[in-house]
mmCIF file of C-alpha atoms in Angstrom:
data_model
loop_
_atom_site.group_PDB
_atom_site.id
_atom_site.type_symbol
_atom_site.label_atom_id
_atom_site.label_comp_id
_atom_site.label_asym_id
_atom_site.label_seq_id
_atom_site.Cartn_x
_atom_site.Cartn_y
_atom_site.Cartn_z
ATOM 1 C CA MET A 1 -20.914 33.766 -19.752
ATOM 2 C CA LYS A 2 -21.531 30.301 -21.307
ATOM 3 C CA VAL A 3 -18.377 28.449 -22.275
ATOM 4 C CA SER A 4 -18.608 26.699 -25.576
ATOM 5 C CA ILE A 5 -18.009 22.899 -25.888
ATOM 6 C CA PHE A 6 -15.231 23.414 -28.210
ATOM 7 C CA ASN A 7 -12.976 25.655 -25.723
ATOM 8 C CA ILE A 8 -13.568 22.919 -22.728
ATOM 9 C CA PHE A 9 -12.344 20.078 -24.964
ATOM 10 C CA ILE A 10 -9.767 22.303 -26.214
ATOM 11 C CA LEU A 11 -8.816 23.410 -22.519
ATOM 12 C CA PHE A 12 -8.866 19.960 -21.408
ATOM 13 C CA PHE A 13 -6.807 18.551 -24.358
ATOM 14 C CA LYS A 14 -4.214 20.658 -23.110
ATOM 15 C CA VAL A 15 -4.568 19.812 -19.726
ATOM 16 C CA GLY A 16 -4.181 16.100 -20.687
ATOM 17 C CA ALA A 17 -1.019 16.946 -23.099
ATOM 18 C CA LEU A 18 0.560 18.550 -19.560
ATOM 19 C CA LEU A 19 -0.300 15.574 -17.384
ATOM 20 C CA LEU A 20 2.840 14.051 -16.761
ATOM 21 C CA GLY A 21 3.830 11.974 -13.406
ATOM 22 C CA GLY A 22 0.142 10.711 -12.831
ATOM 23 C CA GLY A 23 -3.103 12.290 -12.483
ATOM 24 C CA TYR A 24 -2.403 14.373 -9.062
ATOM 25 C CA VAL A 25 -0.650 17.213 -10.910
ATOM 26 C CA ILE A 26 -4.213 17.852 -12.661
ATOM 27 C CA VAL A 27 -5.246 20.022 -9.680
ATOM 28 C CA PRO A 28 -2.457 22.838 -9.966
ATOM 29 C CA LEU A 29 -2.826 22.746 -13.546
ATOM 30 C CA LEU A 30 -6.721 23.284 -13.315
ATOM 31 C CA VAL A 31 -6.303 25.802 -10.954
ATOM 32 C CA SER A 32 -4.152 28.024 -12.941
ATOM 33 C CA GLU A 33 -6.229 27.184 -16.341
ATOM 34 C CA VAL A 34 -9.515 27.316 -15.064
ATOM 35 C CA VAL A 35 -9.587 29.270 -12.173
ATOM 36 C CA GLU A 36 -7.040 32.074 -12.507
ATOM 37 C CA LYS A 37 -6.673 32.204 -16.555
ATOM 38 C CA ARG A 38 -10.077 31.869 -17.469
ATOM 39 C CA GLN A 39 -12.246 32.441 -14.645
ATOM 40 C CA TRP A 40 -14.964 30.034 -15.524
ATOM 41 C CA ILE A 41 -15.266 28.813 -11.728
ATOM 42 C CA SER A 42 -14.243 29.510 -8.545
ATOM 43 C CA LYS A 43 -11.243 28.314 -6.912
ATOM 44 C CA ASP A 44 -13.304 27.191 -3.847
ATOM 45 C CA GLU A 45 -15.689 25.128 -6.428
ATOM 46 C CA LEU A 46 -12.777 23.501 -8.423
ATOM 47 C CA LEU A 47 -10.934 22.635 -4.726
ATOM 48 C CA ASN A 48 -14.512 20.733 -3.354
ATOM 49 C CA TYR A 49 -15.065 18.893 -6.969
ATOM 50 C CA CYS A 50 -11.085 17.479 -6.520
ATOM 51 C CA ALA A 51 -11.566 16.555 -3.221
ATOM 52 C CA ILE A 52 -14.656 14.286 -4.000
ATOM 53 C CA SER A 53 -13.041 13.034 -7.195
ATOM 54 C CA GLN A 54 -10.258 11.498 -4.832
ATOM 55 C CA CYS A 55 -13.271 9.468 -2.496
ATOM 56 C CA LEU A 56 -14.743 8.290 -5.638
ATOM 57 C CA PRO A 57 -13.831 5.338 -7.527
ATOM 58 C CA GLY A 58 -12.230 5.620 -10.788
ATOM 59 C CA ILE A 59 -9.236 7.585 -11.822
ATOM 60 C CA ILE A 60 -8.690 11.082 -10.007
ATOM 61 C CA ALA A 61 -7.949 13.238 -13.100
ATOM 62 C CA VAL A 62 -11.023 11.705 -15.055
ATOM 63 C CA ASN A 63 -13.497 12.467 -12.225
ATOM 64 C CA THR A 64 -11.857 15.926 -12.124
ATOM 65 C CA ALA A 65 -12.096 16.526 -15.442
ATOM 66 C CA VAL A 66 -15.932 15.419 -15.726
ATOM 67 C CA PHE A 67 -17.033 17.606 -12.738
ATOM 68 C CA THR A 68 -15.334 20.352 -14.247
ATOM 69 C CA GLY A 69 -16.802 19.775 -17.626
ATOM 70 C CA TYR A 70 -20.485 19.266 -16.181
ATOM 71 C CA LYS A 71 -20.351 22.101 -13.940
ATOM 72 C CA LEU A 72 -19.552 24.186 -17.493
ATOM 73 C CA ARG A 73 -22.016 22.988 -19.953
ATOM 74 C CA GLY A 74 -23.804 19.795 -18.507
ATOM 75 C CA LYS A 75 -23.430 16.169 -19.544
ATOM 76 C CA TYR A 76 -21.938 17.321 -23.148
ATOM 77 C CA GLY A 77 -19.522 19.519 -21.346
ATOM 78 C CA ALA A 78 -18.540 16.498 -18.932
ATOM 79 C CA LEU A 79 -17.974 14.632 -22.409
ATOM 80 C CA ALA A 80 -15.895 16.919 -24.093
ATOM 81 C CA ALA A 81 -13.571 17.268 -20.951
ATOM 82 C CA ALA A 82 -13.160 13.611 -20.810
ATOM 83 C CA VAL A 83 -12.375 13.221 -24.189
ATOM 84 C CA GLY A 84 -10.068 16.033 -24.507
ATOM 85 C CA MET A 85 -8.138 15.161 -21.873
ATOM 86 C CA CYS A 86 -7.664 11.712 -22.793
ATOM 87 C CA ALA A 87 -6.828 12.364 -26.308
ATOM 88 C CA THR A 88 -2.992 13.029 -26.055
ATOM 89 C CA PRO A 89 -2.366 10.246 -24.035
ATOM 90 C CA PHE A 90 -4.365 7.933 -25.970
ATOM 91 C CA ILE A 91 -2.242 8.858 -29.043
ATOM 92 C CA ALA A 92 1.395 8.806 -27.474
ATOM 93 C CA ILE A 93 0.157 5.160 -26.007
ATOM 94 C CA VAL A 94 -0.984 3.770 -29.410
ATOM 95 C CA CYS A 95 2.245 5.236 -30.893
ATOM 96 C CA LEU A 96 4.167 3.537 -28.534
ATOM 97 C CA ALA A 97 2.480 0.557 -28.277
ATOM 98 C CA SER A 98 3.124 -0.829 -31.653
ATOM 99 C CA ILE A 99 7.052 -0.474 -31.021
ATOM 100 C CA LEU A 100 7.028 -1.562 -27.228
ATOM 101 C CA GLY A 101 7.818 -5.029 -28.266
ATOM 102 C CA GLN A 102 10.753 -4.294 -30.302
ATOM 103 C CA LEU A 103 11.820 -1.421 -27.552
ATOM 104 C CA THR A 104 12.094 -3.708 -24.772
ATOM 105 C CA HIS A 105 14.344 -5.909 -26.669
ATOM 106 C CA MET A 106 16.871 -3.511 -26.696
ATOM 107 C CA PRO A 107 19.281 -3.935 -23.795
ATOM 108 C CA MET A 108 19.359 0.064 -23.184
ATOM 109 C CA VAL A 109 15.674 0.079 -22.932
ATOM 110 C CA LYS A 110 15.414 -3.088 -21.121
ATOM 111 C CA ASN A 111 17.883 -1.507 -18.185
ATOM 112 C CA ILE A 112 15.939 1.895 -18.248
ATOM 113 C CA PHE A 113 12.696 0.294 -17.807
ATOM 114 C CA TRP A 114 14.242 -2.190 -14.978
ATOM 115 C CA GLY A 115 15.148 0.967 -13.172
ATOM 116 C CA VAL A 116 11.791 3.062 -13.743
ATOM 117 C CA GLY A 117 10.346 -0.519 -12.654
ATOM 118 C CA ILE A 118 12.216 -0.211 -9.214
ATOM 119 C CA GLY A 119 11.305 3.467 -9.038
ATOM 120 C CA ILE A 120 7.480 2.634 -9.279
ATOM 121 C CA ILE A 121 7.588 1.003 -6.091
ATOM 122 C CA ILE A 122 8.598 3.715 -4.118
ATOM 123 C CA MET A 123 6.354 5.690 -5.909
ATOM 124 C CA ILE A 124 3.378 3.331 -4.997
ATOM 125 C CA PHE A 125 4.814 3.435 -1.533
ATOM 126 C CA LEU A 126 4.419 6.694 -1.157
ATOM 127 C CA THR A 127 1.163 6.598 -2.571
ATOM 128 C CA VAL A 128 0.344 4.314 0.061
ATOM 129 C CA LYS A 129 1.404 5.912 2.983
ATOM 130 C CA GLU A 130 -0.253 9.233 1.944
ATOM 131 C CA LEU A 131 -3.498 7.251 1.454
ATOM 132 C CA TRP A 132 -2.683 5.354 4.651
ATOM 133 C CA ALA A 133 -2.803 8.776 6.352
ATOM 134 C CA LYS A 134 -6.114 9.968 5.086
ATOM 135 C CA SER A 135 -8.090 6.114 5.200
ATOM 136 C CA VAL A 136 -6.450 4.103 8.297
ATOM 137 C CA VAL A 137 -8.217 6.016 10.933
ATOM 138 C CA ASP A 138 -9.486 3.798 13.812
ATOM 139 C CA LYS A 139 -9.016 0.220 14.911
ATOM 140 C CA PHE A 140 -12.001 -1.278 12.464
ATOM 141 C CA THR A 141 -9.962 0.412 9.131
ATOM 142 C CA LEU A 142 -6.935 -0.702 10.612
ATOM 143 C CA LEU A 143 -8.213 -4.510 10.568
ATOM 144 C CA LEU A 144 -9.706 -4.150 7.158
ATOM 145 C CA PHE A 145 -6.708 -2.905 5.794
ATOM 146 C CA ILE A 146 -5.032 -6.096 7.000
ATOM 147 C CA LEU A 147 -7.339 -8.599 6.306
ATOM 148 C CA ILE A 148 -7.723 -6.854 2.578
ATOM 149 C CA PHE A 149 -4.001 -6.718 2.200
ATOM 150 C CA ALA A 150 -3.059 -10.192 3.365
ATOM 151 C CA ALA A 151 -6.226 -11.478 1.283
ATOM 152 C CA THR A 152 -4.696 -9.927 -2.119
ATOM 153 C CA ALA A 153 -0.977 -10.316 -1.420
ATOM 154 C CA PHE A 154 -0.746 -13.800 -0.323
ATOM 155 C CA PHE A 155 -4.251 -15.608 -1.413
ATOM 156 C CA ASN A 156 -4.580 -13.824 -4.618
ATOM 157 C CA PHE A 157 -8.223 -12.620 -3.765
ATOM 158 C CA SER A 158 -10.251 -10.859 -5.965
ATOM 159 C CA PRO A 159 -10.237 -7.066 -5.891
ATOM 160 C CA VAL A 160 -13.677 -6.404 -6.827
ATOM 161 C CA LEU A 161 -14.797 -8.525 -4.017
ATOM 162 C CA SER A 162 -12.271 -6.925 -1.961
ATOM 163 C CA ILE A 163 -13.861 -3.692 -2.315
ATOM 164 C CA ILE A 164 -17.512 -4.872 -2.402
ATOM 165 C CA PHE A 165 -16.628 -7.090 1.027
ATOM 166 C CA ALA A 166 -15.187 -3.671 2.116
ATOM 167 C CA ALA A 167 -18.486 -1.584 1.624
ATOM 168 C CA VAL A 168 -20.601 -4.049 3.251
ATOM 169 C CA LEU A 169 -18.469 -4.253 6.605
ATOM 170 C CA GLY A 170 -18.432 -0.624 6.360
ATOM 171 C CA ILE A 171 -22.186 -0.391 6.270
ATOM 172 C CA LEU A 172 -22.893 -3.225 9.090
ATOM 173 C CA TYR A 173 -20.147 -1.453 11.079
ATOM 174 C CA LYS A 174 -21.791 2.114 10.961
ATOM 175 C CA LEU A 175 -25.145 0.911 11.333
ATOM 176 C CA MET A 176 -24.064 -1.160 14.646
ATOM 177 C CA GLN A 177 -21.934 1.961 16.157
ATOM 178 C CA LYS A 178 -25.374 3.816 15.433
ATOM 179 C CA ARG A 179 -27.584 1.191 17.290
ATOM 180 C CA MET A 180 -25.193 1.245 20.100
ATOM 181 C CA GLY A 181 -26.056 5.154 20.361
ATOM 182 C CA LYS A 182 -22.253 6.147 19.903
ATOM 183 C CA MET B 1 -16.621 -9.653 -31.090
ATOM 184 C CA ILE B 2 -16.614 -11.637 -27.753
ATOM 185 C CA ASN B 3 -13.220 -10.061 -26.913
ATOM 186 C CA TYR B 4 -14.363 -6.630 -27.101
ATOM 187 C CA LEU B 5 -17.598 -7.522 -24.917
ATOM 188 C CA LEU B 6 -14.990 -8.976 -22.174
ATOM 189 C CA LEU B 7 -12.681 -6.232 -22.538
ATOM 190 C CA MET B 8 -15.131 -3.644 -22.230
ATOM 191 C CA TYR B 9 -16.784 -5.829 -19.120
ATOM 192 C CA GLU B 10 -13.068 -5.760 -17.489
ATOM 193 C CA PHE B 11 -12.519 -2.158 -17.619
ATOM 194 C CA ILE B 12 -15.776 -1.055 -16.684
ATOM 195 C CA LYS B 13 -14.973 -3.223 -13.456
ATOM 196 C CA VAL B 14 -11.716 -1.382 -13.081
ATOM 197 C CA GLY B 15 -13.082 2.257 -13.651
ATOM 198 C CA LEU B 16 -15.947 0.776 -10.878
ATOM 199 C CA PHE B 17 -14.189 -0.496 -8.051
ATOM 200 C CA SER B 18 -10.221 1.191 -8.223
ATOM 201 C CA VAL B 19 -10.406 3.491 -5.127
ATOM 202 C CA GLY B 20 -7.665 5.553 -4.395
ATOM 203 C CA GLY B 21 -6.060 7.097 -8.009
ATOM 204 C CA GLY B 22 -3.451 6.889 -10.082
ATOM 205 C CA TYR B 23 -2.270 3.485 -8.786
ATOM 206 C CA ALA B 24 -5.094 1.989 -7.675
ATOM 207 C CA THR B 25 -6.140 0.659 -10.942
ATOM 208 C CA LEU B 26 -2.835 -1.616 -10.933
ATOM 209 C CA PRO B 27 -4.669 -4.804 -8.316
ATOM 210 C CA PHE B 28 -7.471 -5.070 -11.155
ATOM 211 C CA LEU B 29 -4.981 -4.839 -13.972
ATOM 212 C CA TYR B 30 -2.533 -7.549 -12.316
ATOM 213 C CA HIS B 31 -5.921 -9.710 -11.686
ATOM 214 C CA ILE B 32 -6.762 -8.994 -15.633
ATOM 215 C CA ALA B 33 -3.488 -10.788 -16.562
ATOM 216 C CA GLU B 34 -4.041 -13.740 -14.612
ATOM 217 C CA VAL B 35 -7.389 -14.366 -15.768
ATOM 218 C CA TYR B 36 -6.956 -13.215 -19.283
ATOM 219 C CA ASN B 37 -4.048 -13.743 -21.663
ATOM 220 C CA TRP B 38 -4.265 -10.112 -23.230
ATOM 221 C CA TYR B 39 -1.053 -9.089 -21.659
ATOM 222 C CA SER B 40 1.494 -10.604 -19.274
ATOM 223 C CA ALA B 41 2.223 -9.470 -15.504
ATOM 224 C CA LYS B 42 6.119 -8.682 -17.129
ATOM 225 C CA GLU B 43 4.223 -6.425 -20.068
ATOM 226 C CA LEU B 44 2.139 -4.658 -17.427
ATOM 227 C CA VAL B 45 5.154 -3.264 -15.666
ATOM 228 C CA ASP B 46 6.823 -2.134 -18.957
ATOM 229 C CA MET B 47 3.302 -0.610 -19.587
ATOM 230 C CA LEU B 48 3.575 1.340 -16.202
ATOM 231 C CA ALA B 49 7.270 2.424 -17.101
ATOM 232 C CA VAL B 50 6.070 3.659 -20.425
ATOM 233 C CA SER B 51 2.779 5.475 -18.941
ATOM 234 C CA SER B 52 5.264 6.961 -16.096
ATOM 235 C CA ILE B 53 6.916 8.982 -19.005
ATOM 236 C CA THR B 54 4.205 9.624 -21.466
ATOM 237 C CA PRO B 55 1.613 12.318 -20.473
ATOM 238 C CA GLY B 56 -1.994 11.244 -19.023
ATOM 239 C CA PRO B 57 -3.173 9.445 -15.881
ATOM 240 C CA VAL B 58 -1.586 5.728 -15.717
ATOM 241 C CA GLY B 59 -5.074 4.256 -15.073
ATOM 242 C CA ILE B 60 -6.032 5.689 -18.606
ATOM 243 C CA ASN B 61 -2.647 4.908 -20.143
ATOM 244 C CA VAL B 62 -2.620 1.050 -18.764
ATOM 245 C CA ALA B 63 -6.260 0.840 -20.036
ATOM 246 C CA THR B 64 -5.319 2.142 -23.871
ATOM 247 C CA PHE B 65 -2.255 -0.342 -24.034
ATOM 248 C CA ALA B 66 -4.241 -3.550 -22.684
ATOM 249 C CA GLY B 67 -7.086 -2.452 -25.093
ATOM 250 C CA PHE B 68 -4.303 -2.139 -28.136
ATOM 251 C CA LYS B 69 -2.543 -5.047 -27.287
ATOM 252 C CA THR B 70 -5.593 -7.112 -26.951
ATOM 253 C CA GLY B 71 -7.955 -5.677 -30.194
ATOM 254 C CA GLY B 72 -5.797 -3.070 -31.977
ATOM 255 C CA LEU B 73 -7.392 0.614 -31.857
ATOM 256 C CA LEU B 74 -10.665 -0.357 -31.623
ATOM 257 C CA GLY B 75 -9.671 -2.419 -28.748
ATOM 258 C CA ALA B 76 -7.518 0.753 -27.486
ATOM 259 C CA LEU B 77 -10.563 2.820 -27.757
ATOM 260 C CA ILE B 78 -13.414 0.131 -25.881
ATOM 261 C CA ALA B 79 -10.736 -0.146 -23.061
ATOM 262 C CA THR B 80 -10.414 3.583 -22.475
ATOM 263 C CA ALA B 81 -13.748 4.573 -23.122
ATOM 264 C CA SER B 82 -14.956 1.327 -20.508
ATOM 265 C CA VAL B 83 -12.881 2.824 -17.829
ATOM 266 C CA MET B 84 -13.873 6.285 -17.599
ATOM 267 C CA LEU B 85 -17.708 5.030 -18.531
ATOM 268 C CA PRO B 86 -18.386 4.455 -14.369
ATOM 269 C CA SER B 87 -16.307 8.058 -13.501
ATOM 270 C CA TYR B 88 -18.595 9.677 -16.153
ATOM 271 C CA LEU B 89 -22.110 8.317 -14.935
ATOM 272 C CA LEU B 90 -20.900 8.603 -11.077
ATOM 273 C CA VAL B 91 -19.980 11.996 -11.563
ATOM 274 C CA ILE B 92 -23.237 13.225 -13.225
ATOM 275 C CA VAL B 93 -25.397 11.577 -10.746
ATOM 276 C CA ILE B 94 -23.200 12.867 -7.573
ATOM 277 C CA TYR B 95 -23.443 16.327 -9.161
ATOM 278 C CA LYS B 96 -26.961 16.607 -8.825
ATOM 279 C CA LEU B 97 -26.923 15.410 -5.181
ATOM 280 C CA LEU B 98 -23.533 17.494 -4.353
ATOM 281 C CA ASN B 99 -24.976 18.776 -1.248
ATOM 282 C CA ARG B 100 -26.436 15.469 0.413
ATOM 283 C CA PHE B 101 -23.778 13.152 -1.145
ATOM 284 C CA ASN B 102 -21.868 14.846 1.686
ATOM 285 C CA GLU B 103 -24.470 13.674 4.510
ATOM 286 C CA ASN B 104 -25.848 10.672 3.442
ATOM 287 C CA PHE B 105 -25.401 7.873 5.989
ATOM 288 C CA TYR B 106 -24.685 5.098 3.467
ATOM 289 C CA VAL B 107 -22.167 6.897 1.352
ATOM 290 C CA GLN B 108 -20.214 8.193 4.353
ATOM 291 C CA ALA B 109 -20.185 4.402 5.371
ATOM 292 C CA VAL B 110 -19.187 3.161 2.264
ATOM 293 C CA LEU B 111 -16.361 5.436 1.747
ATOM 294 C CA TYR B 112 -15.036 5.248 5.516
ATOM 295 C CA ALA B 113 -14.374 1.234 4.583
ATOM 296 C CA ILE B 114 -13.539 1.154 0.920
ATOM 297 C CA LYS B 115 -10.550 3.998 1.319
ATOM 298 C CA PRO B 116 -8.567 1.819 3.442
ATOM 299 C CA ALA B 117 -9.648 -1.082 1.187
ATOM 300 C CA GLY B 118 -8.171 0.540 -1.809
ATOM 301 C CA CYS B 119 -5.394 1.224 0.225
ATOM 302 C CA ALA B 120 -4.568 -2.134 1.309
ATOM 303 C CA LEU B 121 -4.969 -3.136 -2.604
ATOM 304 C CA ILE B 122 -2.046 -0.553 -3.784
ATOM 305 C CA ALA B 123 0.184 -2.080 -0.916
ATOM 306 C CA ALA B 124 -0.463 -5.552 -1.904
ATOM 307 C CA VAL B 125 0.716 -4.386 -5.715
ATOM 308 C CA ALA B 126 3.584 -3.011 -4.072
ATOM 309 C CA VAL B 127 4.744 -6.695 -2.384
ATOM 310 C CA ARG B 128 3.656 -8.185 -5.814
ATOM 311 C CA LEU B 129 6.540 -6.128 -7.786
ATOM 312 C CA PHE B 130 8.773 -6.234 -4.884
ATOM 313 C CA ARG B 131 8.626 -10.179 -5.099
ATOM 314 C CA ASP B 132 9.185 -9.763 -8.930
ATOM 315 C CA TYR B 133 11.952 -7.478 -9.075
ATOM 316 C CA ILE B 134 13.831 -8.073 -5.757
ATOM 317 C CA LEU B 135 13.658 -11.586 -5.044
ATOM 318 C CA ARG B 136 14.802 -14.383 -7.675
ATOM 319 C CA ASN B 137 13.841 -17.981 -6.746
ATOM 320 C CA VAL B 138 12.503 -18.141 -3.149
ATOM 321 C CA ASP B 139 12.851 -21.958 -3.398
ATOM 322 C CA VAL B 140 16.696 -21.984 -3.454
ATOM 323 C CA PHE B 141 17.000 -19.671 -0.098
ATOM 324 C CA ASN B 142 20.445 -20.255 1.158
ATOM 325 C CA ILE B 143 22.047 -17.922 3.694
ATOM 326 C CA TYR B 144 25.579 -18.436 2.396
ATOM 327 C CA ASP B 145 24.536 -17.668 -1.275
ATOM 328 C CA ILE B 146 22.428 -14.839 -0.481
ATOM 329 C CA THR B 147 22.838 -13.600 -4.354
ATOM 330 C CA ALA B 148 21.034 -16.926 -5.460
ATOM 331 C CA PHE B 149 17.538 -15.421 -3.664
ATOM 332 C CA VAL B 150 17.861 -11.426 -3.703
ATOM 333 C CA ASP B 151 18.844 -9.296 -6.715
ATOM 334 C CA ILE B 152 21.397 -7.148 -5.131
ATOM 335 C CA LYS B 153 21.239 -4.631 -7.042
ATOM 336 C CA ALA B 154 17.940 -4.172 -7.223
ATOM 337 C CA LEU B 155 17.689 -4.240 -3.812
ATOM 338 C CA LEU B 156 20.670 -1.422 -3.662
ATOM 339 C CA LEU B 157 18.696 0.811 -5.933
ATOM 340 C CA LEU B 158 15.374 0.483 -3.865
ATOM 341 C CA VAL B 159 16.892 1.352 -0.738
ATOM 342 C CA GLY B 160 18.786 4.215 -1.905
ATOM 343 C CA LEU B 161 15.561 5.519 -3.899
ATOM 344 C CA PHE B 162 13.984 4.929 -0.344
ATOM 345 C CA ILE B 163 16.185 7.291 1.345
ATOM 346 C CA MET B 164 16.103 9.997 -1.421
ATOM 347 C CA SER B 165 12.007 9.908 -1.030
ATOM 348 C CA ILE B 166 12.590 10.262 2.919
ATOM 349 C CA LYS B 167 15.542 12.937 2.700
ATOM 350 C CA ILE B 168 14.356 15.153 -0.142
ATOM 351 C CA LYS B 169 10.952 15.386 -1.312
ATOM 352 C CA LYS B 170 10.885 15.855 -4.837
ATOM 353 C CA ASP B 171 8.958 15.930 -7.775
ATOM 354 C CA PRO B 172 7.771 12.080 -8.599
ATOM 355 C CA LEU B 173 9.456 12.420 -11.984
ATOM 356 C CA VAL B 174 12.884 12.978 -10.502
ATOM 357 C CA TYR B 175 12.868 9.713 -8.992
ATOM 358 C CA LEU B 176 11.547 7.872 -12.169
ATOM 359 C CA GLY B 177 14.432 9.518 -13.627
ATOM 360 C CA VAL B 178 17.065 8.728 -11.116
ATOM 361 C CA ALA B 179 15.992 5.157 -11.401
ATOM 362 C CA ALA B 180 16.030 4.849 -14.954
ATOM 363 C CA LEU B 181 19.629 6.294 -14.715
ATOM 364 C CA PHE B 182 20.352 4.157 -12.470
ATOM 365 C CA GLY B 183 18.604 1.511 -14.282
ATOM 366 C CA ILE B 184 21.738 2.158 -17.029
ATOM 367 C CA ILE B 185 24.556 2.394 -14.847
ATOM 368 C CA LEU B 186 24.057 -0.229 -12.507
ATOM 369 C CA HIS B 187 24.132 -2.832 -15.851
ATOM 370 C CA LEU B 188 26.986 -1.357 -17.386
ATOM 371 C CA ASN B 189 29.424 -3.654 -18.407
ATOM 372 C CA PHE B 190 32.947 -3.097 -17.706
ATOM 373 C CA SER B 191 34.708 -6.286 -18.626
#
């Protein structure tokens, strides 16, 4: 059974519109829509895509959408999935963007944003906690974390260079470990 | 024209280097705020608040927003497409190598190192937000006048939410809703 490009677009359009509270909700959403309702791909396949998407750079929800779309209909399927998913968020933001300047001058909105801003600190803390558990697994990764945290939090070091630096160090460290016969 | 190209270049970098999803784009977006005058750090936090209550991944929302501020509708399109482009290309390449990808030595070594790096970058953003929201003027630190240094209301809300996040595990939207509510309550003026 070949799924049409249009149907892929429609499905991800729906997913994008329902994606509230960050990208993580995409996993249960896709399981129910793609696996259970439509049976386009198996649950194992989908969960595998989600797992790889989390490791890859980029926005996780976009990675997952592109994976699923590509599996269904190649590069056009992937494009339909990506565009479909961003459609509602894009329109919502463009509509809000033009009035945000006026909105943030209203005392009520200002206070709400102030509260939400503090809520976001907690959200980020929870994200860090979760990522930490998965990524800081030994002395080397701990050292890397401390180094990059200090450099970016207190010395304004470039985030792009931080990632490149980490990648290079990672390869060197693993090569060294291999040499030493571990 | 130059602006659009710069926008494209910067947001492709965001899409290519942010590791850890969701808030992982923030360190890069802060960096952009400092280097260009497309939007200020304050506006970024407002954008963040907006994108928490609108559908879609935060990274996409902020890209659309920043693009719109910089270059209108076309800017929004360019920034959104640019932030997604690396994902699109990368996933298609990885898909073809799917089985080998999991075993490749270099891929594994890079992932092993960039994951804690991405985590550290996000943690640094939390420090920055803490400084912006909770601390006031650090130079006037005075043990007898702590309110000149710390925003007590903000600190109270933060600690309250922190305890809530540990005691009761809820949907992220619940925390943000509670935070918004207290944003209003704590600023009520009874005088």
